[in-house]
C-alpha cells in the first residue's frame, strides 16, 4: 500500500508539472481541482484561439475601423467564422470574465513563486495580420498598424489580469503581432525585467517588420492596472 501510494503521488507530480490548456474549458477544469492539486502546478500553458480573440474584442476595434469590415476582409478567410459569441453571452465580456476567473483561481491556490506560466497568443493573432502584409505595397506601416489596435488591446487585457499573480515565478508571453511589446508586458506582470534573450545570428540579421514593432500609440511609461513593476526611485504611492 505505501508503494502504491508513492507511485500515485509521483504520477500526480508528473501530471501537474506541465499542463497545456485551452482557455474555454480551463476555468471549469481548474475549479474541479482541489486547492492541494492546484498548489502542485509548476508549468502551465494557456493557448488562445483566433475565435477567442474575435469574441474577446467583440469587434471593438479601438482605431475606429468598422468591425464588420475587419471581420469580412481578415477574419473569415482564415477561420471561417463570423463574430464568435457564446449563446446568451456578450462575446467580449464572456472571454474576459473567463480569463479573470482562471487567474483568480491561480492567485488563490497556486504556489506562485514556483509556477511558470506560458500564454500562447502568437498564432491566434497572426491569422488577422498575415494577409495585411500585402498591403505594404500601397499603405505605409503607420496607417496599417492602427487597424490592428484590437490585438494590442487584447494583450493589455490579458496582461492586466495576470498582474493579480503577485510573486509569479516566470512568465513567457508568446507574441507574433507587436512582439516587441513582450518585455514590457512581462515586466508589468512580474515586477521585474525578464532575463534577456540571446538571439542567434539569424535573429540578429532579421530586420523587424511593421507588425513586430511596438505600435506608435503605446506609452512605455504607462503602468497597467495592478502593475507589479515599480520604476527605480519611485515608491508605491508615487
PDB file of N, CA and C in Angstrom, residues 21-100:
ATOM      1  N   UNK A  21      -3.455  23.949 -21.529  1.00  0.00           N
ATOM      2  CA  UNK A  21      -4.902  24.116 -21.514  1.00  0.00           C
ATOM      3  C   UNK A  21      -5.333  25.161 -22.532  1.00  0.00           C
ATOM      4  N   UNK A  22      -6.505  24.949 -23.141  1.00  0.00           N
ATOM      5  CA  UNK A  22      -7.157  25.992 -23.914  1.00  0.00           C
ATOM      6  C   UNK A  22      -7.951  26.853 -22.944  1.00  0.00           C
ATOM      7  N   UNK A  23      -8.215  28.090 -23.345  1.00  0.00           N
ATOM      8  CA  UNK A  23      -8.901  28.998 -22.429  1.00  0.00           C
ATOM      9  C   UNK A  23     -10.302  28.523 -22.081  1.00  0.00           C
ATOM     10  N   UNK A  24     -11.087  28.097 -23.083  1.00  0.00           N
ATOM     11  CA  UNK A  24     -12.503  27.819 -22.851  1.00  0.00           C
ATOM     12  C   UNK A  24     -12.772  26.837 -21.711  1.00  0.00           C
ATOM     13  N   UNK A  25     -12.180  25.639 -21.728  1.00  0.00           N
ATOM     14  CA  UNK A  25     -12.502  24.686 -20.662  1.00  0.00           C
ATOM     15  C   UNK A  25     -11.636  24.839 -19.419  1.00  0.00           C
ATOM     16  N   UNK A  26     -10.645  25.717 -19.457  1.00  0.00           N
ATOM     17  CA  UNK A  26      -9.676  25.750 -18.362  1.00  0.00           C
ATOM     18  C   UNK A  26     -10.286  26.209 -17.050  1.00  0.00           C
ATOM     19  N   UNK A  27     -11.264  27.111 -17.111  1.00  0.00           N
ATOM     20  CA  UNK A  27     -11.880  27.590 -15.879  1.00  0.00           C
ATOM     21  C   UNK A  27     -12.585  26.454 -15.147  1.00  0.00           C
ATOM     22  N   UNK A  28     -13.372  25.661 -15.892  1.00  0.00           N
ATOM     23  CA  UNK A  28     -14.065  24.528 -15.274  1.00  0.00           C
ATOM     24  C   UNK A  28     -13.071  23.493 -14.771  1.00  0.00           C
ATOM     25  N   UNK A  29     -12.025  23.244 -15.553  1.00  0.00           N
ATOM     26  CA  UNK A  29     -11.032  22.250 -15.151  1.00  0.00           C
ATOM     27  C   UNK A  29     -10.336  22.666 -13.862  1.00  0.00           C
ATOM     28  N   UNK A  30      -9.890  23.903 -13.791  1.00  0.00           N
ATOM     29  CA  UNK A  30      -9.175  24.348 -12.596  1.00  0.00           C
ATOM     30  C   UNK A  30     -10.083  24.350 -11.373  1.00  0.00           C
ATOM     31  N   UNK A  31     -11.352  24.730 -11.584  1.00  0.00           N
ATOM     32  CA  UNK A  31     -12.270  24.738 -10.444  1.00  0.00           C
ATOM     33  C   UNK A  31     -12.615  23.332  -9.980  1.00  0.00           C
ATOM     34  N   UNK A  32     -12.387  22.341 -10.850  1.00  0.00           N
ATOM     35  CA  UNK A  32     -12.642  20.953 -10.444  1.00  0.00           C
ATOM     36  C   UNK A  32     -11.493  20.377  -9.618  1.00  0.00           C
ATOM     37  N   UNK A  33     -10.357  21.057  -9.621  1.00  0.00           N
ATOM     38  CA  UNK A  33      -9.196  20.576  -8.872  1.00  0.00           C
ATOM     39  C   UNK A  33      -9.271  21.025  -7.419  1.00  0.00           C
ATOM     40  N   UNK A  34      -8.714  20.222  -6.564  1.00  0.00           N
ATOM     41  CA  UNK A  34      -8.616  20.618  -5.163  1.00  0.00           C
ATOM     42  C   UNK A  34      -7.534  21.685  -5.027  1.00  0.00           C
ATOM     43  N   UNK A  35      -7.623  22.544  -4.003  1.00  0.00           N
ATOM     44  CA  UNK A  35      -6.555  23.521  -3.773  1.00  0.00           C
ATOM     45  C   UNK A  35      -5.179  22.865  -3.672  1.00  0.00           C
ATOM     46  N   UNK A  36      -5.139  21.661  -3.104  1.00  0.00           N
ATOM     47  CA  UNK A  36      -3.863  20.957  -2.978  1.00  0.00           C
ATOM     48  C   UNK A  36      -3.268  20.652  -4.352  1.00  0.00           C
ATOM     49  N   UNK A  37      -4.106  20.214  -5.290  1.00  0.00           N
ATOM     50  CA  UNK A  37      -3.598  19.887  -6.619  1.00  0.00           C
ATOM     51  C   UNK A  37      -3.238  21.135  -7.428  1.00  0.00           C
ATOM     52  N   UNK A  38      -3.985  22.211  -7.230  1.00  0.00           N
ATOM     53  CA  UNK A  38      -3.606  23.467  -7.879  1.00  0.00           C
ATOM     54  C   UNK A  38      -2.248  23.925  -7.360  1.00  0.00           C
ATOM     55  N   UNK A  39      -2.006  23.682  -6.091  1.00  0.00           N
ATOM     56  CA  UNK A  39      -0.725  24.055  -5.486  1.00  0.00           C
ATOM     57  C   UNK A  39       0.429  23.254  -6.090  1.00  0.00           C
ATOM     58  N   UNK A  40       0.131  22.107  -6.683  1.00  0.00           N
ATOM     59  CA  UNK A  40       1.172  21.269  -7.294  1.00  0.00           C
ATOM     60  C   UNK A  40       1.639  21.808  -8.646  1.00  0.00           C
ATOM     61  N   UNK A  41       0.846  22.667  -9.268  1.00  0.00           N
ATOM     62  CA  UNK A  41       1.158  23.140 -10.615  1.00  0.00           C
ATOM     63  C   UNK A  41       2.523  23.816 -10.653  1.00  0.00           C
ATOM     64  N   UNK A  42       3.302  23.462 -11.683  1.00  0.00           N
ATOM     65  CA  UNK A  42       4.637  24.045 -11.825  1.00  0.00           C
ATOM     66  C   UNK A  42       4.793  24.773 -13.164  1.00  0.00           C
ATOM     67  N   UNK A  43       4.383  24.161 -14.242  1.00  0.00           N
ATOM     68  CA  UNK A  43       4.428  24.795 -15.564  1.00  0.00           C
ATOM     69  C   UNK A  43       3.050  24.655 -16.205  1.00  0.00           C
ATOM     70  N   UNK A  44       2.500  25.780 -16.599  1.00  0.00           N
ATOM     71  CA  UNK A  44       1.131  25.804 -17.114  1.00  0.00           C
ATOM     72  C   UNK A  44       1.097  26.665 -18.374  1.00  0.00           C
ATOM     73  N   UNK A  45       0.559  26.098 -19.446  1.00  0.00           N
ATOM     74  CA  UNK A  45       0.460  26.810 -20.720  1.00  0.00           C
ATOM     75  C   UNK A  45      -1.005  26.995 -21.096  1.00  0.00           C
ATOM     76  N   UNK A  46      -1.390  28.224 -21.396  1.00  0.00           N
ATOM     77  CA  UNK A  46      -2.722  28.523 -21.911  1.00  0.00           C
ATOM     78  C   UNK A  46      -2.592  28.926 -23.377  1.00  0.00           C
ATOM     79  N   UNK A  47      -3.440  28.360 -24.227  1.00  0.00           N
ATOM     80  CA  UNK A  47      -3.426  28.683 -25.653  1.00  0.00           C
ATOM     81  C   UNK A  47      -4.714  29.404 -26.028  1.00  0.00           C
ATOM     82  N   UNK A  48      -4.568  30.605 -26.578  1.00  0.00           N
ATOM     83  CA  UNK A  48      -5.715  31.365 -27.060  1.00  0.00           C
ATOM     84  C   UNK A  48      -5.947  31.034 -28.537  1.00  0.00           C
ATOM     85  N   UNK A  49      -7.191  31.170 -28.995  1.00  0.00           N
ATOM     86  CA  UNK A  49      -7.540  30.859 -30.384  1.00  0.00           C
ATOM     87  C   UNK A  49      -7.989  32.124 -31.118  1.00  0.00           C
ATOM     88  N   UNK A  50      -7.942  32.112 -32.462  1.00  0.00           N
ATOM     89  CA  UNK A  50      -8.427  33.275 -33.216  1.00  0.00           C
ATOM     90  C   UNK A  50      -9.881  33.615 -32.896  1.00  0.00           C
ATOM     91  N   UNK A  51     -10.713  32.605 -32.749  1.00  0.00           N
ATOM     92  CA  UNK A  51     -12.121  32.858 -32.434  1.00  0.00           C
ATOM     93  C   UNK A  51     -12.268  33.547 -31.087  1.00  0.00           C
ATOM     94  N   UNK A  52     -11.411  33.193 -30.140  1.00  0.00           N
ATOM     95  CA  UNK A  52     -11.479  33.836 -28.827  1.00  0.00           C
ATOM     96  C   UNK A  52     -11.044  35.291 -28.894  1.00  0.00           C
ATOM     97  N   UNK A  53     -10.058  35.571 -29.738  1.00  0.00           N
ATOM     98  CA  UNK A  53      -9.643  36.962 -29.907  1.00  0.00           C
ATOM     99  C   UNK A  53     -10.803  37.781 -30.448  1.00  0.00           C
ATOM    100  N   UNK A  54     -11.486  37.240 -31.447  1.00  0.00           N
ATOM    101  CA  UNK A  54     -12.641  37.932 -32.028  1.00  0.00           C
ATOM    102  C   UNK A  54     -13.740  38.108 -30.988  1.00  0.00           C
ATOM    103  N   UNK A  55     -14.043  37.032 -30.261  1.00  0.00           N
ATOM    104  CA  UNK A  55     -15.085  37.126 -29.259  1.00  0.00           C
ATOM    105  C   UNK A  55     -14.694  38.027 -28.108  1.00  0.00           C
ATOM    106  N   UNK A  56     -13.431  37.958 -27.713  1.00  0.00           N
ATOM    107  CA  UNK A  56     -12.915  38.769 -26.607  1.00  0.00           C
ATOM    108  C   UNK A  56     -13.078  40.253 -26.919  1.00  0.00           C
ATOM    109  N   UNK A  57     -12.631  40.621 -28.114  1.00  0.00           N
ATOM    110  CA  UNK A  57     -12.677  42.030 -28.501  1.00  0.00           C
ATOM    111  C   UNK A  57     -14.065  42.447 -28.962  1.00  0.00           C
ATOM    112  N   UNK A  58     -14.871  41.466 -29.340  1.00  0.00           N
ATOM    113  CA  UNK A  58     -16.253  41.725 -29.750  1.00  0.00           C
ATOM    114  C   UNK A  58     -16.317  42.774 -30.850  1.00  0.00           C
ATOM    115  N   UNK A  59     -15.296  42.766 -31.721  1.00  0.00           N
ATOM    116  CA  UNK A  59     -15.299  43.723 -32.813  1.00  0.00           C
ATOM    117  C   UNK A  59     -14.954  45.134 -32.405  1.00  0.00           C
ATOM    118  N   UNK A  60     -14.523  45.327 -31.170  1.00  0.00           N
ATOM    119  CA  UNK A  60     -14.248  46.681 -30.687  1.00  0.00           C
ATOM    120  C   UNK A  60     -12.873  47.128 -31.157  1.00  0.00           C
ATOM    121  N   UNK A  61     -12.787  47.499 -32.409  1.00  0.00           N
ATOM    122  CA  UNK A  61     -11.519  47.948 -32.969  1.00  0.00           C
ATOM    123  C   UNK A  61     -11.318  49.400 -32.546  1.00  0.00           C
ATOM    124  N   UNK A  62     -10.385  49.597 -31.624  1.00  0.00           N
ATOM    125  CA  UNK A  62     -10.240  50.905 -30.990  1.00  0.00           C
ATOM    126  C   UNK A  62      -9.821  51.998 -31.964  1.00  0.00           C
ATOM    127  N   UNK A  63      -9.270  51.611 -33.103  1.00  0.00           N
ATOM    128  CA  UNK A  63      -8.849  52.604 -34.085  1.00  0.00           C
ATOM    129  C   UNK A  63     -10.037  53.292 -34.743  1.00  0.00           C
ATOM    130  N   UNK A  64     -11.219  52.723 -34.597  1.00  0.00           N
ATOM    131  CA  UNK A  64     -12.400  53.293 -35.213  1.00  0.00           C
ATOM    132  C   UNK A  64     -12.801  52.604 -36.493  1.00  0.00           C
ATOM    133  N   UNK A  65     -12.016  51.631 -36.935  1.00  0.00           N
ATOM    134  CA  UNK A  65     -12.389  50.895 -38.144  1.00  0.00           C
ATOM    135  C   UNK A  65     -13.623  50.044 -37.866  1.00  0.00           C
ATOM    136  N   UNK A  66     -14.459  49.934 -38.857  1.00  0.00           N
ATOM    137  CA  UNK A  66     -15.692  49.177 -38.706  1.00  0.00           C
ATOM    138  C   UNK A  66     -15.400  47.697 -38.477  1.00  0.00           C
ATOM    139  N   UNK A  67     -15.988  47.130 -37.429  1.00  0.00           N
ATOM    140  CA  UNK A  67     -15.715  45.737 -37.073  1.00  0.00           C
ATOM    141  C   UNK A  67     -16.158  44.778 -38.172  1.00  0.00           C
ATOM    142  N   UNK A  68     -17.288  45.066 -38.808  1.00  0.00           N
ATOM    143  CA  UNK A  68     -17.776  44.175 -39.862  1.00  0.00           C
ATOM    144  C   UNK A  68     -16.809  44.141 -41.041  1.00  0.00           C
ATOM    145  N   UNK A  69     -16.217  45.304 -41.356  1.00  0.00           N
ATOM    146  CA  UNK A  69     -15.243  45.350 -42.444  1.00  0.00           C
ATOM    147  C   UNK A  69     -14.034  44.494 -42.094  1.00  0.00           C
ATOM    148  N   UNK A  70     -13.534  44.667 -40.887  1.00  0.00           N
ATOM    149  CA  UNK A  70     -12.360  43.913 -40.462  1.00  0.00           C
ATOM    150  C   UNK A  70     -12.658  42.419 -40.481  1.00  0.00           C
ATOM    151  N   UNK A  71     -13.830  42.069 -39.997  1.00  0.00           N
ATOM    152  CA  UNK A  71     -14.211  40.664 -39.908  1.00  0.00           C
ATOM    153  C   UNK A  71     -14.328  40.024 -41.289  1.00  0.00           C
ATOM    154  N   UNK A  72     -14.953  40.732 -42.234  1.00  0.00           N
ATOM    155  CA  UNK A  72     -15.169  40.149 -43.558  1.00  0.00           C
ATOM    156  C   UNK A  72     -13.885  40.060 -44.367  1.00  0.00           C
ATOM    157  N   UNK A  73     -12.980  41.025 -44.187  1.00  0.00           N
ATOM    158  CA  UNK A  73     -11.773  41.062 -45.003  1.00  0.00           C
ATOM    159  C   UNK A  73     -10.624  40.249 -44.425  1.00  0.00           C
ATOM    160  N   UNK A  74     -10.635  40.054 -43.116  1.00  0.00           N
ATOM    161  CA  UNK A  74      -9.488  39.392 -42.493  1.00  0.00           C
ATOM    162  C   UNK A  74      -9.878  38.107 -41.779  1.00  0.00           C
ATOM    163  N   UNK A  75     -10.858  38.175 -40.895  1.00  0.00           N
ATOM    164  CA  UNK A  75     -11.135  37.021 -40.040  1.00  0.00           C
ATOM    165  C   UNK A  75     -11.715  35.834 -40.802  1.00  0.00           C
ATOM    166  N   UNK A  76     -12.777  36.063 -41.547  1.00  0.00           N
ATOM    167  CA  UNK A  76     -13.499  34.957 -42.169  1.00  0.00           C
ATOM    168  C   UNK A  76     -12.631  34.105 -43.099  1.00  0.00           C
ATOM    169  N   UNK A  77     -11.761  34.696 -43.927  1.00  0.00           N
ATOM    170  CA  UNK A  77     -10.960  33.830 -44.805  1.00  0.00           C
ATOM    171  C   UNK A  77     -10.065  32.848 -44.061  1.00  0.00           C
ATOM    172  N   UNK A  78      -9.779  33.129 -42.801  1.00  0.00           N
ATOM    173  CA  UNK A  78      -8.800  32.297 -42.115  1.00  0.00           C
ATOM    174  C   UNK A  78      -9.407  31.315 -41.125  1.00  0.00           C
ATOM    175  N   UNK A  79     -10.455  31.715 -40.430  1.00  0.00           N
ATOM    176  CA  UNK A  79     -11.035  30.716 -39.542  1.00  0.00           C
ATOM    177  C   UNK A  79     -12.517  30.496 -39.776  1.00  0.00           C
ATOM    178  N   UNK A  80     -13.033  31.077 -40.865  1.00  0.00           N
ATOM    179  CA  UNK A  80     -14.348  30.711 -41.353  1.00  0.00           C
ATOM    180  C   UNK A  80     -15.498  31.046 -40.444  1.00  0.00           C
ATOM    181  N   UNK A  81     -15.343  32.030 -39.588  1.00  0.00           N
ATOM    182  CA  UNK A  81     -16.420  32.349 -38.663  1.00  0.00           C
ATOM    183  C   UNK A  81     -17.000  33.717 -38.916  1.00  0.00           C
ATOM    184  N   UNK A  82     -18.026  34.032 -38.172  1.00  0.00           N
ATOM    185  CA  UNK A  82     -18.482  35.396 -38.058  1.00  0.00           C
ATOM    186  C   UNK A  82     -18.034  35.852 -36.684  1.00  0.00           C
ATOM    187  N   UNK A  83     -18.730  36.800 -36.128  1.00  0.00           N
ATOM    188  CA  UNK A  83     -18.410  37.196 -34.761  1.00  0.00           C
ATOM    189  C   UNK A  83     -18.743  36.032 -33.837  1.00  0.00           C
ATOM    190  N   UNK A  84     -17.772  35.570 -33.099  1.00  0.00           N
ATOM    191  CA  UNK A  84     -17.984  34.402 -32.243  1.00  0.00           C
ATOM    192  C   UNK A  84     -18.437  34.865 -30.870  1.00  0.00           C
ATOM    193  N   UNK A  85     -19.682  34.607 -30.559  1.00  0.00           N
ATOM    194  CA  UNK A  85     -20.231  34.983 -29.262  1.00  0.00           C
ATOM    195  C   UNK A  85     -20.963  33.777 -28.692  1.00  0.00           C
ATOM    196  N   UNK A  86     -20.570  33.290 -27.542  1.00  0.00           N
ATOM    197  CA  UNK A  86     -21.268  32.160 -26.935  1.00  0.00           C
ATOM    198  C   UNK A  86     -22.747  32.486 -26.752  1.00  0.00           C
ATOM    199  N   UNK A  87     -23.624  31.515 -26.926  1.00  0.00           N
ATOM    200  CA  UNK A  87     -25.059  31.760 -26.793  1.00  0.00           C
ATOM    201  C   UNK A  87     -25.402  32.437 -25.472  1.00  0.00           C
ATOM    202  N   UNK A  88     -26.148  33.522 -25.579  1.00  0.00           N
ATOM    203  CA  UNK A  88     -26.592  34.201 -24.374  1.00  0.00           C
ATOM    204  C   UNK A  88     -25.532  35.025 -23.697  1.00  0.00           C
ATOM    205  N   UNK A  89     -24.345  35.137 -24.311  1.00  0.00           N
ATOM    206  CA  UNK A  89     -23.269  35.893 -23.691  1.00  0.00           C
ATOM    207  C   UNK A  89     -22.931  37.103 -24.554  1.00  0.00           C
ATOM    208  N   UNK A  90     -22.200  38.018 -23.983  1.00  0.00           N
ATOM    209  CA  UNK A  90     -21.871  39.250 -24.675  1.00  0.00           C
ATOM    210  C   UNK A  90     -20.558  39.231 -25.403  1.00  0.00           C
ATOM    211  N   UNK A  91     -20.041  38.046 -25.740  1.00  0.00           N
ATOM    212  CA  UNK A  91     -18.814  37.980 -26.508  1.00  0.00           C
ATOM    213  C   UNK A  91     -17.621  38.452 -25.711  1.00  0.00           C
ATOM    214  N   UNK A  92     -17.310  39.709 -25.832  1.00  0.00           N
ATOM    215  CA  UNK A  92     -16.178  40.335 -25.165  1.00  0.00           C
ATOM    216  C   UNK A  92     -16.163  40.003 -23.682  1.00  0.00           C
ATOM    217  N   UNK A  93     -17.249  40.294 -22.993  1.00  0.00           N
ATOM    218  CA  UNK A  93     -17.300  40.110 -21.544  1.00  0.00           C
ATOM    219  C   UNK A  93     -17.138  38.652 -21.150  1.00  0.00           C
ATOM    220  N   UNK A  94     -17.644  37.732 -21.956  1.00  0.00           N
ATOM    221  CA  UNK A  94     -17.541  36.310 -21.625  1.00  0.00           C
ATOM    222  C   UNK A  94     -16.088  35.874 -21.534  1.00  0.00           C
ATOM    223  N   UNK A  95     -15.291  36.195 -22.544  1.00  0.00           N
ATOM    224  CA  UNK A  95     -13.905  35.739 -22.545  1.00  0.00           C
ATOM    225  C   UNK A  95     -13.071  36.459 -21.500  1.00  0.00           C
ATOM    226  N   UNK A  96     -13.304  37.733 -21.346  1.00  0.00           N
ATOM    227  CA  UNK A  96     -12.568  38.474 -20.317  1.00  0.00           C
ATOM    228  C   UNK A  96     -12.904  37.925 -18.936  1.00  0.00           C
ATOM    229  N   UNK A  97     -14.182  37.663 -18.707  1.00  0.00           N
ATOM    230  CA  UNK A  97     -14.603  37.155 -17.401  1.00  0.00           C
ATOM    231  C   UNK A  97     -14.027  35.770 -17.141  1.00  0.00           C
ATOM    232  N   UNK A  98     -14.040  34.915 -18.177  1.00  0.00           N
ATOM    233  CA  UNK A  98     -13.474  33.575 -18.028  1.00  0.00           C
ATOM    234  C   UNK A  98     -11.995  33.641 -17.678  1.00  0.00           C
ATOM    235  N   UNK A  99     -11.259  34.491 -18.373  1.00  0.00           N
ATOM    236  CA  UNK A  99      -9.824  34.628 -18.112  1.00  0.00           C
ATOM    237  C   UNK A  99      -9.569  35.108 -16.684  1.00  0.00           C
ATOM    238  N   UNK A 100     -10.339  36.065 -16.232  1.00  0.00           N
ATOM    239  CA  UNK A 100     -10.146  36.575 -14.876  1.00  0.00           C
ATOM    240  C   UNK A 100     -10.538  35.536 -13.827  1.00  0.00           C
TER     241      UNK A 100
END
